[in-house]
């Protein structure tokens, strides 16, 4: 379980992070990252809708996402707010897949720049993601 200081609990905080944070999309999750004041704890929030499945499936997915975030906190991440939205495919995803996807989202350059305050909008990171995809195809 995440400590109170590492949880996003306010609906307003969720709204601001999702609307203004850098967006990193994966196969099973969409992560929204937003920088915070220097020296503050990292905070995490989770959105797991009924489209993911029954209450049991949603809770399994949420617990897996929390476990990944706990690993990251122990690793020393600070000064960032992260909201992870589970997509319906997350219900059938294996633990290593979910873990790798969240860790990849936190390690991307857009996420690092967001922590430093360089990117604050989802549109900027989306255009960067399209550029990155185009570079991979070339």
C-alpha positions as a printed NumPy array, in Angstrom:
array([[  0.   ,   0.   ,   0.   ],
       [  1.223,   3.488,  -0.803],
       [  1.781,   5.915,   2.057],
       [ -0.647,   8.836,   2.373],
       [  2.071,  11.239,   1.199],
       [  2.432,   9.206,  -2.018],
       [ -1.261,   9.135,  -2.976],
       [ -3.281,  11.576,  -5.039],
       [ -6.637,  11.88 ,  -3.275],
       [ -8.209,  15.087,  -4.559],
       [-10.422,  15.088,  -7.652],
       [ -8.994,  18.513,  -8.521],
       [ -5.457,  17.115,  -8.452],
       [ -6.486,  14.263, -10.767],
       [ -8.112,  16.738, -13.151],
       [ -5.075,  19.039, -13.299],
       [ -2.606,  16.18 , -13.817],
       [ -4.666,  14.522, -16.562],
       [ -5.373,  17.779, -18.399],
       [ -1.979,  19.454, -18.078],
       [  0.47 ,  16.599, -17.586],
       [  2.644,  14.932, -20.189],
       [  0.791,  11.933, -21.645],
       [  2.58 ,   8.643, -22.291],
       [  0.402,   5.983, -23.92 ],
       [  1.131,   2.284, -23.863],
       [ -0.696,  -0.875, -24.893],
       [ -2.418,  -1.358, -21.51 ],
       [ -2.099,   1.995, -19.733],
       [ -1.977,   5.725, -20.302],
       [  0.241,   7.614, -17.858],
       [ -0.021,  11.324, -17.151],
       [  3.051,  12.934, -15.567],
       [  3.384,  16.391, -14.072],
       [  6.299,  17.94 , -12.222],
       [  5.999,  19.157,  -8.626],
       [  7.951,  21.447,  -6.351],
       [ 11.514,  20.413,  -5.718],
       [ 11.992,  18.252,  -2.643],
       [  8.443,  16.854,  -2.528],
       [  7.401,  13.221,  -2.504],
       [  6.2  ,  11.572,  -5.695],
       [  2.433,  11.008,  -5.735],
       [  0.494,   8.4  ,  -7.678],
       [ -3.151,   8.006,  -8.625],
       [ -5.008,   5.311, -10.54 ],
       [ -8.029,   5.326, -12.828],
       [ -9.485,   1.873, -13.442],
       [-12.952,   2.089, -15.018],
       [-15.655,  -0.547, -15.275],
       [-14.587,  -1.145, -18.871],
       [-11.584,  -3.025, -17.433],
       [-13.867,  -5.683, -15.973],
       [-15.594,  -6.808, -12.818],
       [-14.693,  -5.364,  -9.42 ],
       [-12.34 ,  -8.278,  -8.829],
       [-10.464,  -7.677, -12.114],
       [-10.309,  -3.911, -11.512],
       [ -8.86 ,  -4.425,  -8.043],
       [ -6.256,  -6.883,  -9.335],
       [ -5.154,  -4.362, -11.97 ],
       [ -5.084,  -1.519,  -9.417],
       [ -3.032,  -3.592,  -6.949],
       [ -0.532,  -4.464,  -9.678],
       [ -0.166,  -0.815, -10.661],
       [  0.277,   0.158,  -7.009],
       [  3.005,  -2.466,  -6.611],
       [  4.95 ,  -1.013,  -9.55 ],
       [  4.615,   2.491,  -8.143],
       [  5.776,   1.301,  -4.738],
       [  8.91 ,  -0.109,  -6.41 ],
       [  9.532,   3.249,  -8.055],
       [  9.113,   5.121,  -4.758],
       [ 11.582,   2.797,  -3.046],
       [ 13.925,   3.505,  -5.973],
       [ 13.943,   7.169,  -4.986],
       [ 11.699,   9.002,  -7.457],
       [ 10.605,  12.444,  -6.235],
       [  9.087,  15.713,  -7.437],
       [  6.454,  14.233,  -9.771],
       [  2.733,  13.459,  -9.853],
       [  1.65 ,  10.442, -11.888],
       [ -1.852,   9.289, -12.802],
       [ -2.041,   5.861, -14.441],
       [ -5.236,   5.075, -16.356],
       [ -5.755,   1.376, -17.07 ],
       [ -7.153,   0.47 , -20.472],
       [ -9.514,  -2.521, -20.894],
       [ -6.631,  -4.671, -22.156],
       [ -4.927,  -4.289, -18.762],
       [ -7.292,  -6.912, -17.326],
       [ -5.651,  -9.615, -19.452],
       [ -2.093,  -8.28 , -19.295],
       [  0.528, -10.206, -17.381],
       [  2.266,  -8.607, -14.412],
       [  5.626,  -8.209, -16.222],
       [  3.901,  -6.416, -19.117],
       [  2.153,  -3.895, -16.834],
       [  5.319,  -3.366, -14.821],
       [  7.463,  -2.776, -17.894],
       [  4.914,  -0.376, -19.37 ],
       [  4.711,   1.845, -16.281],
       [  8.485,   1.831, -15.791],
       [  8.945,   2.706, -19.474],
       [  6.525,   5.64 , -19.148],
       [  8.487,   7.003, -16.189],
       [ 11.809,   6.575, -18.004],
       [ 10.85 ,   8.331, -21.256],
       [ 12.439,  11.669, -22.097],
       [  9.015,  13.384, -22.056],
       [  8.509,  12.204, -18.482],
       [ 11.941,  13.414, -17.402],
       [ 11.404,  16.811, -19.022],
       [  7.997,  17.061, -17.372],
       [  9.65 ,  16.531, -14.   ],
       [ 12.047,  19.363, -14.792],
       [  9.155,  21.594, -15.816],
       [  9.979,  21.579, -19.542],
       [  6.758,  20.001, -20.777],
       [  3.504,  20.879, -19.178],
       [  0.966,  20.009, -21.833],
       [ -0.257,  16.737, -23.227],
       [ -0.174,  18.089, -26.785],
       [  3.579,  18.717, -26.653],
       [  4.317,  15.178, -25.495],
       [  1.868,  13.728, -28.025],
       [  3.67 ,  15.451, -30.896],
       [  6.98 ,  14.215, -29.476],
       [  5.592,  10.663, -29.327],
       [  4.539,  10.864, -32.983],
       [  8.014,  12.057, -33.907],
       [  9.574,   9.197, -31.932],
       [  7.321,   6.64 , -33.629],
       [  8.238,   8.02 , -37.049],
       [ 11.927,   7.771, -36.198],
       [ 11.555,   4.127, -35.18 ],
       [  9.932,   3.247, -38.487],
       [ 12.683,   4.858, -40.529]])
